[in-house]
Structures are given as C-alpha cells and as structure tokens.
Short mmCIF file of C-alpha atoms in Angstrom, two decimals:
data_model
loop_
_atom_site.label_atom_id
_atom_site.label_comp_id
_atom_site.label_asym_id
_atom_site.label_seq_id
_atom_site.Cartn_x
_atom_site.Cartn_y
_atom_site.Cartn_z
CA MET A 179 1.42 -67.72 40.16
CA SER A 180 3.37 -67.54 36.96
CA SER A 181 3.43 -64.71 34.46
CA SER A 182 4.08 -64.54 30.77
CA LYS A 183 4.71 -61.59 28.50
CA ILE A 184 3.36 -61.27 25.03
CA PRO A 185 5.64 -59.16 22.88
CA PRO A 186 4.13 -56.74 20.38
CA ALA A 187 2.86 -58.38 17.22
CA ALA A 188 3.53 -61.83 18.58
CA GLY A 189 3.01 -64.30 15.80
CA ALA A 190 2.10 -61.56 13.34
CA ARG A 191 3.23 -61.68 9.75
CA GLY A 192 5.94 -59.08 9.36
CA ASP A 193 4.62 -57.79 6.04
CA ARG A 194 1.02 -57.37 7.19
CA SER A 195 0.03 -53.77 7.94
CA PRO A 196 -2.05 -53.36 11.12
CA ILE A 197 -4.73 -51.53 9.16
CA ARG A 198 -5.54 -54.82 7.38
CA TRP A 199 -6.71 -56.39 10.61
CA VAL A 200 -7.50 -53.40 12.88
CA SER A 201 -10.25 -52.39 10.45
CA SER A 202 -11.96 -55.80 10.23
CA LEU A 203 -11.42 -56.56 13.93
CA TYR A 204 -13.12 -53.41 15.17
CA PHE A 205 -15.79 -53.42 12.49
CA VAL A 206 -16.94 -56.78 13.88
CA GLN A 207 -16.68 -55.56 17.47
CA GLY A 208 -18.83 -52.56 16.64
CA MET A 209 -21.31 -54.51 14.54
CA GLN A 210 -22.12 -56.94 17.34
CA PHE A 211 -22.41 -54.11 19.84
CA PHE A 212 -24.65 -51.91 17.71
CA VAL A 213 -26.94 -54.78 16.71
CA VAL A 214 -27.87 -55.07 20.38
CA MET A 215 -27.72 -51.43 21.40
CA LEU A 216 -29.09 -49.58 18.34
CA ILE A 217 -30.39 -51.74 15.50
CA ALA A 218 -32.64 -53.70 17.85
CA GLY A 219 -34.04 -50.45 19.26
CA LEU A 220 -34.91 -49.07 15.84
CA MET A 221 -36.48 -52.39 14.91
CA PHE A 222 -38.62 -52.32 18.07
CA LYS A 223 -39.59 -48.69 17.30
CA ASN A 224 -40.96 -49.77 13.92
CA MET A 225 -42.86 -52.55 15.68
CA GLY A 226 -44.63 -50.05 17.95
CA VAL A 227 -42.64 -50.46 21.19
CA ALA A 228 -42.52 -47.26 23.31
CA ASN A 229 -39.32 -45.22 23.81
CA ASP A 230 -39.07 -45.93 27.54
CA GLN A 231 -39.35 -49.70 26.97
CA ILE A 232 -36.76 -49.59 24.19
CA ALA A 233 -34.29 -47.61 26.32
CA ARG A 234 -34.87 -49.76 29.41
CA TRP A 235 -34.47 -53.17 27.74
CA THR A 236 -31.53 -52.21 25.54
CA GLY A 237 -29.96 -50.61 28.61
CA LEU A 238 -30.28 -53.86 30.58
CA LEU A 239 -28.76 -55.74 27.66
CA GLY A 240 -25.84 -53.33 27.67
CA LEU A 241 -24.88 -54.34 31.21
CA ALA A 242 -23.00 -57.23 29.60
CA TRP A 243 -20.31 -54.77 28.49
CA ALA A 244 -20.25 -53.06 31.89
CA PHE A 245 -19.74 -56.32 33.81
CA LYS A 246 -17.38 -58.05 31.39
CA PRO A 247 -14.29 -57.28 33.55
CA LEU A 248 -15.59 -59.77 36.13
CA TRP A 249 -14.83 -62.70 33.84
CA SER A 250 -12.02 -61.18 31.79
CA PRO A 251 -9.19 -62.86 33.81
CA PHE A 252 -10.71 -66.28 33.12
CA LEU A 253 -10.04 -65.77 29.43
CA GLU A 254 -6.37 -66.17 30.27
CA LEU A 255 -7.09 -69.90 30.62
CA ALA A 256 -6.98 -69.82 26.84
CA ARG A 257 -3.63 -68.19 26.10
CA SER A 258 -4.53 -67.40 22.49
CA LYS A 259 -6.57 -64.20 22.33
CA LYS A 260 -6.99 -64.80 18.62
CA LEU A 261 -8.80 -68.06 19.32
CA ILE A 262 -11.28 -66.30 21.63
CA VAL A 263 -11.83 -63.52 19.10
CA VAL A 264 -12.57 -65.87 16.21
CA ALA A 265 -14.75 -68.18 18.33
CA GLY A 266 -16.71 -65.18 19.60
CA GLN A 267 -17.34 -63.96 16.07
CA TYR A 268 -18.65 -67.33 14.90
CA THR A 269 -20.88 -67.48 18.00
CA GLY A 270 -22.24 -64.06 17.10
CA ALA A 271 -23.06 -65.26 13.59
CA VAL A 272 -25.10 -68.12 15.06
CA GLY A 273 -26.89 -65.72 17.41
CA LEU A 274 -27.87 -63.40 14.56
CA GLY A 275 -29.32 -66.39 12.73
CA LEU A 276 -31.37 -67.27 15.81
CA MET A 277 -32.62 -63.68 15.95
CA ALA A 278 -34.05 -64.08 12.45
CA VAL A 279 -35.97 -67.13 13.65
CA ALA A 280 -37.13 -65.53 16.93
CA LEU A 281 -38.99 -62.77 15.08
CA GLN A 282 -41.23 -65.39 13.48
CA LEU A 283 -42.43 -66.81 16.81
CA PRO A 284 -45.76 -65.88 18.49
CA MET A 285 -43.96 -64.49 21.56
CA TRP A 286 -41.49 -62.63 19.35
CA PHE A 287 -40.60 -59.89 21.84
CA ALA A 288 -39.61 -62.23 24.68
CA ALA A 289 -37.79 -64.55 22.27
CA SER A 290 -35.85 -61.69 20.67
CA ILE A 291 -34.84 -60.25 24.05
CA ALA A 292 -33.56 -63.71 25.08
CA VAL A 293 -31.48 -64.02 21.90
CA LEU A 294 -30.20 -60.47 22.33
CA PHE A 295 -29.00 -61.38 25.83
CA LEU A 296 -27.02 -64.27 24.31
CA LEU A 297 -25.57 -61.95 21.66
CA ALA A 298 -24.72 -59.31 24.26
CA TYR A 299 -22.71 -61.59 26.56
CA ALA A 300 -20.98 -63.40 23.69
CA SER A 301 -20.05 -60.06 22.15
CA ALA A 302 -18.80 -58.62 25.45
CA THR A 303 -16.56 -61.66 25.96
CA HIS A 304 -15.25 -61.27 22.41
CA ASP A 305 -14.43 -57.62 23.11
CA ILE A 306 -12.10 -58.44 25.99
CA ALA A 307 -9.88 -60.59 23.81
CA CYS A 308 -10.25 -58.15 20.91
CA ASP A 309 -8.84 -55.22 22.90
CA GLY A 310 -6.15 -57.41 24.45
CA LEU A 311 -5.03 -58.52 21.00
CA TYR A 312 -4.89 -54.88 19.84
CA MET A 313 -2.72 -53.78 22.78
CA ALA A 314 -0.46 -56.82 22.57
CA SER A 315 0.23 -56.29 18.88
CA LEU A 316 0.86 -52.51 18.83
CA ASP A 317 3.25 -50.32 20.80
CA ASP A 318 2.22 -47.08 22.52
CA ARG A 319 2.76 -44.84 19.49
CA GLN A 320 0.93 -47.25 17.19
CA GLN A 321 -1.97 -47.48 19.64
CA ALA A 322 -2.41 -43.71 19.41
CA ALA A 323 -1.93 -43.59 15.63
CA TYR A 324 -4.37 -46.44 14.94
CA ALA A 325 -6.88 -45.39 17.62
CA GLY A 326 -8.57 -43.22 15.01
CA TRP A 327 -8.90 -46.20 12.67
CA GLN A 328 -10.03 -48.35 15.58
CA GLY A 329 -12.76 -45.90 16.57
CA ALA A 330 -13.63 -45.23 12.94
CA PHE A 331 -14.32 -48.85 12.01
CA PHE A 332 -15.96 -49.63 15.36
CA ASN A 333 -18.48 -46.88 14.74
CA ALA A 334 -18.52 -47.24 10.95
CA SER A 335 -20.19 -50.59 11.54
CA LYS A 336 -22.98 -48.65 13.24
CA PHE A 337 -23.57 -46.38 10.31
CA LEU A 338 -22.91 -48.87 7.54
CA THR A 339 -25.25 -51.46 9.02
CA LEU A 340 -27.76 -48.85 10.18
CA GLY A 341 -27.48 -47.09 6.84
CA GLY A 342 -27.58 -49.79 4.18
CA LEU A 343 -29.62 -52.27 6.18
CA LEU A 344 -32.13 -49.68 7.37
CA VAL A 345 -32.74 -48.59 3.80
CA LEU A 346 -33.25 -52.22 2.82
CA ALA A 347 -35.45 -52.84 5.87
CA GLY A 348 -37.66 -49.88 5.01
CA HIS A 349 -38.04 -51.18 1.46
CA LEU A 350 -38.79 -54.73 2.62
CA GLU A 351 -41.29 -53.60 5.26
CA ARG A 352 -43.60 -52.28 2.54
CA GLY A 353 -43.46 -55.52 0.60
CA ILE A 354 -43.31 -58.37 3.11
CA GLY A 355 -44.19 -56.75 6.45
CA VAL A 356 -42.11 -55.59 9.41
CA MET A 357 -41.46 -59.00 11.01
CA ASN A 358 -40.41 -60.71 7.79
CA ALA A 359 -38.31 -57.72 6.75
CA TRP A 360 -36.27 -57.77 9.94
CA SER A 361 -35.88 -61.55 9.81
CA VAL A 362 -34.23 -61.05 6.41
CA ILE A 363 -32.01 -58.29 7.84
CA PHE A 364 -30.75 -60.47 10.69
CA ALA A 365 -30.17 -63.40 8.35
CA MET A 366 -28.01 -61.11 6.19
CA LEU A 367 -26.10 -59.90 9.24
CA ALA A 368 -25.44 -63.52 10.22
CA VAL A 369 -23.91 -64.24 6.81
CA LEU A 370 -21.82 -61.05 6.91
CA LEU A 371 -20.44 -61.86 10.36
CA PHE A 372 -19.60 -65.42 9.28
CA VAL A 373 -17.60 -64.07 6.33
CA LEU A 374 -15.76 -61.52 8.50
CA ALA A 375 -14.98 -64.15 11.14
CA SER A 376 -13.45 -66.35 8.44
CA TYR A 377 -11.31 -63.44 7.21
CA ASN A 378 -10.17 -62.57 10.73
CA ALA A 379 -9.19 -66.20 11.35
CA TYR A 380 -6.62 -65.64 8.60
CA ALA A 381 -5.66 -61.96 9.03
CA LEU A 382 -5.35 -61.44 12.79
CA PRO A 383 -1.87 -61.63 14.35
CA GLY A 384 -1.17 -64.62 16.58
CA ALA A 385 -2.03 -68.30 16.37
CA LEU A 386 -5.28 -70.22 16.82
CA ASN A 387 -3.68 -72.82 19.10
CA THR A 388 -3.99 -72.62 22.89
CA ASP A 389 -1.52 -73.36 25.67
CA HIS A 390 -3.07 -73.59 29.11
CA GLY A 391 0.23 -74.13 30.92
CA ASP A 392 -0.16 -74.25 34.68
CA LEU A 393 -3.30 -72.10 34.86
CA THR A 394 -6.07 -73.20 37.22
CA VAL A 395 -9.49 -71.82 38.07
CA GLU A 396 -8.35 -71.28 41.67
CA GLY A 397 -5.37 -69.33 40.39
CA VAL A 398 -7.58 -67.22 38.17
CA TRP A 399 -9.91 -66.41 41.09
CA GLN A 400 -6.89 -65.24 43.03
CA THR A 401 -5.79 -63.21 40.03
CA LEU A 402 -9.22 -61.59 39.75
CA ARG A 403 -8.95 -60.39 43.32
CA GLU A 404 -5.43 -59.12 42.65
CA VAL A 405 -6.51 -57.40 39.42
CA ILE A 406 -9.36 -55.52 41.13
CA ALA A 407 -7.23 -54.61 44.15
CA ASP A 408 -4.41 -53.38 41.93
CA PHE A 409 -6.89 -51.39 39.83
CA LEU A 410 -8.38 -49.67 42.88
CA LYS A 411 -4.89 -48.78 44.18
CA LYS A 412 -4.04 -46.73 41.09
CA PRO A 413 -3.43 -43.07 41.99
CA GLY A 414 -6.57 -40.99 41.47
CA ILE A 415 -8.60 -43.99 40.27
CA TRP A 416 -11.94 -42.90 41.77
CA LEU A 417 -11.71 -39.52 40.08
CA MET A 418 -10.83 -41.26 36.82
CA ILE A 419 -13.86 -43.54 37.20
CA LEU A 420 -16.12 -40.52 37.72
CA PHE A 421 -14.56 -38.79 34.72
CA ILE A 422 -15.15 -41.84 32.50
CA VAL A 423 -18.80 -42.11 33.56
CA MET A 424 -19.48 -38.42 33.01
CA PHE A 425 -17.64 -38.37 29.67
CA ARG A 426 -20.30 -40.71 28.25
CA PHE A 427 -23.30 -39.58 30.33
CA ALA A 428 -24.66 -37.16 27.73
CA GLU A 429 -23.63 -39.36 24.81
CA GLY A 430 -25.63 -42.36 26.03
CA GLN A 431 -28.80 -40.31 26.15
CA VAL A 432 -28.54 -38.57 22.81
CA GLN A 433 -27.32 -41.64 20.91
CA THR A 434 -30.33 -43.59 22.21
CA ILE A 435 -33.07 -41.03 21.63
CA GLY A 436 -31.63 -39.17 18.63
CA PRO A 437 -32.40 -41.84 15.99
CA LEU A 438 -35.83 -42.45 17.54
CA PHE A 439 -36.54 -38.70 17.27
CA LEU A 440 -35.82 -38.84 13.55
CA ILE A 441 -38.39 -41.62 13.05
CA GLU A 442 -41.03 -40.31 15.49
CA PRO A 443 -44.07 -38.84 13.62
CA ARG A 444 -44.14 -35.04 13.47
CA GLU A 445 -47.42 -34.87 15.38
CA LYS A 446 -45.60 -36.51 18.31
CA GLY A 447 -42.65 -34.11 18.21
CA GLY A 448 -40.29 -36.00 15.89
CA LEU A 449 -39.14 -35.31 12.34
CA GLY A 450 -41.28 -38.07 10.83
CA LEU A 451 -38.60 -39.56 8.59
CA THR A 452 -39.06 -43.02 7.12
CA THR A 453 -36.80 -45.94 7.92
CA GLU A 454 -35.25 -45.64 4.47
CA GLN A 455 -34.55 -41.93 4.90
CA VAL A 456 -32.84 -42.40 8.27
CA GLY A 457 -30.80 -45.26 6.84
CA GLY A 458 -29.85 -43.22 3.81
CA ILE A 459 -28.65 -40.27 5.89
CA TYR A 460 -26.60 -42.33 8.34
CA GLY A 461 -25.28 -44.62 5.62
CA THR A 462 -23.92 -41.78 3.44
CA VAL A 463 -23.12 -38.38 4.95
CA GLY A 464 -23.21 -39.75 8.49
CA THR A 465 -20.70 -42.48 7.75
CA ALA A 466 -18.38 -40.20 5.80
CA ALA A 467 -18.43 -37.48 8.43
CA PHE A 468 -17.80 -39.91 11.27
CA LEU A 469 -14.88 -41.60 9.51
CA VAL A 470 -13.24 -38.24 8.81
CA GLY A 471 -13.82 -36.99 12.36
CA SER A 472 -12.57 -40.17 14.00
CA ILE A 473 -9.41 -40.54 11.92
CA VAL A 474 -8.53 -36.86 12.22
CA GLY A 475 -9.21 -37.03 15.96
CA GLY A 476 -6.77 -39.92 16.35
CA TYR A 477 -3.96 -38.19 14.49
CA PHE A 478 -4.77 -34.88 16.19
CA THR A 479 -4.42 -36.50 19.61
CA SER A 480 -1.26 -38.36 18.60
CA TRP A 481 0.26 -35.05 17.46
CA LEU A 482 -0.89 -32.84 20.34
CA SER A 483 -0.78 -35.45 23.17
CA LEU A 484 -3.83 -36.68 25.03
CA ARG A 485 -3.40 -34.19 27.88
CA ARG A 486 -3.59 -31.15 25.62
CA ALA A 487 -6.12 -32.59 23.17
CA MET A 488 -8.71 -33.75 25.74
CA PRO A 489 -10.51 -30.39 26.20
CA PHE A 490 -11.12 -30.23 22.44
CA LEU A 491 -12.32 -33.84 22.42
CA ILE A 492 -14.81 -33.24 25.24
CA VAL A 493 -16.22 -30.18 23.50
CA ALA A 494 -16.52 -32.20 20.29
CA MET A 495 -18.62 -34.77 22.15
CA ALA A 496 -21.20 -32.02 22.83
CA VAL A 497 -21.73 -31.35 19.12
CA PRO A 498 -24.32 -34.17 18.68
CA ASN A 499 -26.36 -32.86 21.63
CA ALA A 500 -26.38 -29.32 20.25
CA THR A 501 -27.22 -30.60 16.77
CA PHE A 502 -30.27 -32.57 17.90
CA TYR A 503 -31.42 -29.61 20.00
CA TYR A 504 -31.22 -27.47 16.87
CA LEU A 505 -33.26 -30.01 14.92
CA ALA A 506 -35.89 -30.23 17.69
CA VAL A 507 -36.25 -26.42 17.74
CA THR A 508 -36.31 -25.81 13.99
CA MET A 509 -38.09 -29.03 12.93
CA PRO A 510 -36.81 -28.89 9.32
CA ALA A 511 -38.78 -30.76 6.67
CA ASP A 512 -36.03 -30.58 4.06
CA LEU A 513 -34.09 -33.85 3.95
CA TRP A 514 -30.92 -32.05 2.83
CA HIS A 515 -31.16 -29.82 5.90
CA VAL A 516 -31.46 -32.84 8.18
CA GLY A 517 -28.62 -34.62 6.37
CA LEU A 518 -26.26 -31.66 6.85
CA ALA A 519 -27.11 -31.53 10.55
CA VAL A 520 -26.42 -35.27 10.93
CA ALA A 521 -23.08 -34.80 9.14
CA VAL A 522 -22.09 -32.12 11.67
CA GLU A 523 -23.25 -34.38 14.50
CA MET A 524 -21.20 -37.31 13.28
CA LEU A 525 -18.09 -35.22 12.59
CA GLY A 526 -18.04 -34.00 16.18
CA TYR A 527 -18.88 -37.41 17.62
CA GLY A 528 -16.16 -39.17 15.65
CA PHE A 529 -13.56 -36.57 16.61
CA GLY A 530 -14.37 -36.69 20.32
CA PHE A 531 -14.89 -40.44 20.70
CA VAL A 532 -11.14 -41.06 20.35
CA GLY A 533 -10.53 -39.32 23.67
CA MET A 534 -12.03 -41.97 25.92
CA ILE A 535 -10.40 -44.87 24.05
CA LEU A 536 -6.94 -43.36 24.55
CA PHE A 537 -7.65 -42.20 28.11
CA ILE A 538 -8.39 -45.75 29.20
CA MET A 539 -5.46 -47.18 27.25
CA GLN A 540 -2.86 -44.66 28.42
CA ALA A 541 -4.11 -43.37 31.79
CA VAL A 542 -6.10 -46.27 33.27
CA ALA A 543 -4.81 -49.54 31.77
CA PRO A 544 -0.97 -49.37 32.05
CA GLY A 545 0.51 -51.60 34.71
CA LYS A 546 0.98 -55.24 35.63
CA TYR A 547 -2.47 -56.34 34.45
CA GLN A 548 -2.91 -54.10 31.44
CA THR A 549 -5.41 -56.20 29.49
CA ALA A 550 -7.62 -56.81 32.52
CA HIS A 551 -7.39 -53.18 33.61
CA TYR A 552 -8.36 -52.03 30.15
CA ALA A 553 -11.40 -54.31 30.45
CA LEU A 554 -12.22 -52.76 33.83
CA GLY A 555 -11.85 -49.26 32.42
CA SER A 556 -13.97 -50.02 29.38
CA GLY A 557 -16.55 -51.65 31.67
CA VAL A 558 -16.77 -48.43 33.68
CA MET A 559 -17.08 -46.51 30.41
CA GLN A 560 -19.94 -48.76 29.34
CA LEU A 561 -21.61 -48.40 32.73
CA GLY A 562 -21.76 -44.64 32.22
CA PHE A 563 -23.26 -45.17 28.77
CA ILE A 564 -25.79 -47.74 30.03
CA LEU A 565 -26.82 -45.62 33.03
CA SER A 566 -27.66 -42.70 30.78
CA LYS A 567 -29.21 -44.93 28.11
CA THR A 568 -31.53 -46.69 30.57
CA ILE A 569 -33.00 -43.48 31.95
CA SER A 570 -33.06 -41.58 28.64
CA GLY A 571 -36.50 -42.82 27.54
CA ASP A 572 -38.19 -41.80 30.78
CA ILE A 573 -36.50 -38.38 30.73
CA GLN A 574 -37.49 -37.79 27.11
CA ILE A 575 -41.12 -38.72 27.72
CA ALA A 576 -41.23 -36.39 30.75
CA MET A 577 -39.51 -33.44 29.04
CA GLY A 578 -40.37 -33.75 25.37
CA TYR A 579 -37.74 -33.86 22.66
CA GLU A 580 -36.72 -30.18 22.66
CA HIS A 581 -36.10 -29.86 26.39
CA PHE A 582 -34.55 -33.32 26.48
CA PHE A 583 -31.82 -32.42 23.98
CA LEU A 584 -31.17 -29.14 25.84
CA TRP A 585 -30.76 -31.22 29.02
CA THR A 586 -28.17 -33.44 27.32
CA ILE A 587 -26.06 -30.39 26.45
CA GLY A 588 -25.85 -29.57 30.17
CA CYS A 589 -24.95 -33.20 30.95
CA GLY A 590 -21.65 -32.73 29.13
CA ALA A 591 -20.40 -29.98 31.44
CA PRO A 592 -19.27 -32.17 34.41
CA ALA A 593 -16.67 -33.99 32.29
CA LEU A 594 -15.11 -30.69 31.26
CA ILE A 595 -14.96 -29.55 34.89
CA LEU A 596 -13.48 -32.85 36.08
CA LEU A 597 -10.72 -32.49 33.50
CA LEU A 598 -9.18 -29.83 35.77
CA PHE A 599 -8.60 -32.44 38.47
CA VAL A 600 -8.30 -35.86 36.80
CA ARG A 601 -4.90 -37.53 36.42
CA MET A 602 -3.80 -37.54 32.78
CA PRO A 603 -0.81 -39.20 31.01
CA GLY A 604 2.34 -37.08 30.97
CA LYS A 605 3.02 -34.66 28.15
CA ALA A 606 6.14 -36.54 27.18
CA LYS A 607 7.47 -40.03 27.77
CA ASP A 608 10.89 -40.92 29.02
CA LYS A 609 13.25 -41.81 26.19
CA SER A 610 13.61 -45.28 27.60
CA ASN A 611 9.98 -45.82 26.63
CA ASP A 612 10.46 -44.73 23.04
CA PRO A 613 9.63 -47.78 20.90
CA ARG A 614 12.15 -46.60 18.34
CA ASP A 615 14.90 -47.24 20.86
CA GLY A 616 13.72 -50.83 21.31
CA LYS A 617 13.71 -50.37 25.09
CA SER A 618 11.13 -49.98 27.81
CA ASN A 619 11.39 -49.09 31.47
CA GLY A 620 8.38 -51.26 32.28
CA SER A 621 5.75 -48.53 32.60
CA ALA A 622 4.79 -48.32 28.96
CA PRO A 623 1.85 -50.47 27.91
CA THR A 624 3.69 -52.25 25.13
CA PRO A 625 4.21 -55.65 26.83
CA ILE A 626 1.15 -57.24 28.37
CA GLU A 627 1.48 -59.40 31.43
CA SER A 628 -1.09 -62.15 31.48
CA ALA A 629 -3.50 -62.19 34.39
CA THR A 630 -1.74 -65.09 36.10
#
C-alpha cells in the first residue's frame, strides 16, 4: 500500500482566514445533523407523534453517524476531501427538497422517515470528509483555537434554524396547517443549503479535482482492517471509549426531551409553550449564550490545556440537566423566566461541548490514520448520544419530566469519575512539535496520512 501526506492548508489561499470557511463548513455540518436529530422531532411532536416514538425513530436515524467509520476509509478513493464535502452538501439540499414533498403524501410518516434516512447517511458521509479537511488544513494549535468556532457554528445551526424557522413554522401552522407549514420550512432549508454549498465550493481550502492514484477497493478493505486494528491497539483505548460514551450519555437524553418538555401542554407536565415561543427563545438568547459559551470554552481550553480544563468542561455539560430540572420543579409561566433559564442552559452546554471535540482530536485521533481514527472516535461519541437518545422517551414516560431531569443529572457523574483514570494528552508538547518551529516529530496531528 502507498501513503500520501496532506500538508496543512494544502491548496488553501494564503490570504484566506480559516474563520471564513470553518464557520460555513461547520454550520452546514450542524444544520444537516440537527434537521434529522432535532427539527424532525419537533415537527413530529406538533403532528401528534408520542415522545417515545420520536426518540426511538430519531435515535435509529442517528446510527448513521455512529457507523460512519465503517465506510470512512473508502472515501480515500476520492483524494479530494473538498469534492466529497461539496457533493455531500448538494445531496443534502436535494434531500431537504424531497422532505418537503414527502409531507404532502398520504403515508407522510413512512415517506418522511425514508427521506430522513437518506439525509442521515448522506450527512454522515459528508461529516467524515468535513472533519478530515479541518484537520488537514489546521495545525494542532489552530485546531484548539478554532475548536470553539467549530463547535459554535455547528451548534449555532441548531439554534438559528430551530429559532427562526420554528417561529416561522408556528406562524405558518395557524394559516396553512401543520403539513403545509413544514413543507415550506423544508423547502426553505433546501434553498439555504444549496446557497451554502455553492459558497463552500469557492471558500474551502483544497481543489475540487480528484486523483485516485493506485487505490483499489481491495486495498481499502485491507486498510479498513488495519485502521480498526491500529485504533484498538491505542494505549487505554477501551477506557477512552467508555469515557466518550458516558460524556454524552446525559446530554443525549436532555437534548432530546428538553425541547419536547417546553412544548408539552401544562396539563401533561410540560411548560405549554407555543412553537413560536420555543423558536424565539432558542433563536435569540439561546443562540447568543451558546456562541459565547462555545467560543470562550475553546479559548479557555487552549489556554489551560485539555488535561486541566476537562473537569470544568464536564461540569459545564451538567448545567443543561440541572436547568431543565429546575424548570420542571418550578414550572414558570413567565416567558422571560424560561428564556433566562435557557440562556444558562446554552451557556453551559456551549462551554462544555468543546471538551469532547478536542479529546477525540488530541487524545484519540493522532497517529498513522488520523482522519479515520477521528471518524471512529466521533462514531463512538455519536453512539453514546444515540444510545441515550433512543431510550430517553421511554424513561421520560415512565418517570415523568421532573424525575427524568433529576435522573439525567446523575447520568453525568460517571464521566467525571472516569476522568481520574482515562488517558489524556500531555500538559505540554515537545518543542519539536511546536508549529512555530516548522518541525514535527511525527506524533502531532498536523500531517494526515491517507488511509492507504
């Protein structure tokens, strides 16, 4: 097998700041993900689908992101990660258009689930190349510095689309009905994604051309076996896998049920907010708080080092659970009260979310197959999220909202305990790895060896 190295910022325009493409790249990645994992759930809630069915189906859809490492090495058959990214974004735009049509069919639920499966697997494939492009174009220090922006725009897509589009959906539902309203929403998302894909075709570093070289399917199969074997030989890998799963175990539950709790009628234990009110809260104070938390979390971790910052990041991830428990106990009717609580939730979530991104990049991914190992690590991360998401509806129905949110607070404790034992990146790097010296001893994740 042959190998090729992609130097940082290969093919990038020297005068183009990474923030000009990191922001749009990860906004699209997040938008496609949250359409499947959150927007669809809220849409189904307004259409009368039960919480357990919403959690179960969206959880099954999310397995695409958990299993994506199984086909990630085959993407090396197309040497241009930029080509895969742009093609994936245009495919997503087509899928969103199909979703608008599916909601008009007699068997709308089955048709929409089928389209969402297409969107999920296309988006998961796009994500592999997206993260590979990010790591190939930025050195270790830049990865840490821009991780806050990466996480911010990934999750900002959640709140900007949930916010503005939910407000619009709530307004349209009263005028043209639920089905027609959401068809309009998905048509608008399709247009937005098409525009962003066109911008990324211009702004992303790298070229759109491909060079297959001497790659073969047989060689890629061999590489896949080598990638998995090499991943499982990493020191302390099983403890790291457990840590990743438990880091997101509480998050998956509260991020699934929390928005549904806000919409649930008060006589059923929820806050009884309208679609427009939920959209307004998440689209304003929620978005602002998350962006601040995420960016500050990235710079905080870059300054303090991941090893020393991780306890603070794990505690921050428990803030959303505690916030929703508070709301379930107090049941405030004042919208300003709820908005302030959501702002606190999003500030903590944004601050803590950076931790897992950097843990996978700097503790799990480095090595011969960095891009593929990052995909494996992020797949494990998604598996933890999906596991908790899938069971969250059944647990909530059995416990009720108040006890459910108290349960999620306890679910965050194992990650904090595992931190005492899990292998973390060193406090300081050898000078030979300092990107300012223009040298590397081979252990830093700056160069990426292709999976062949």
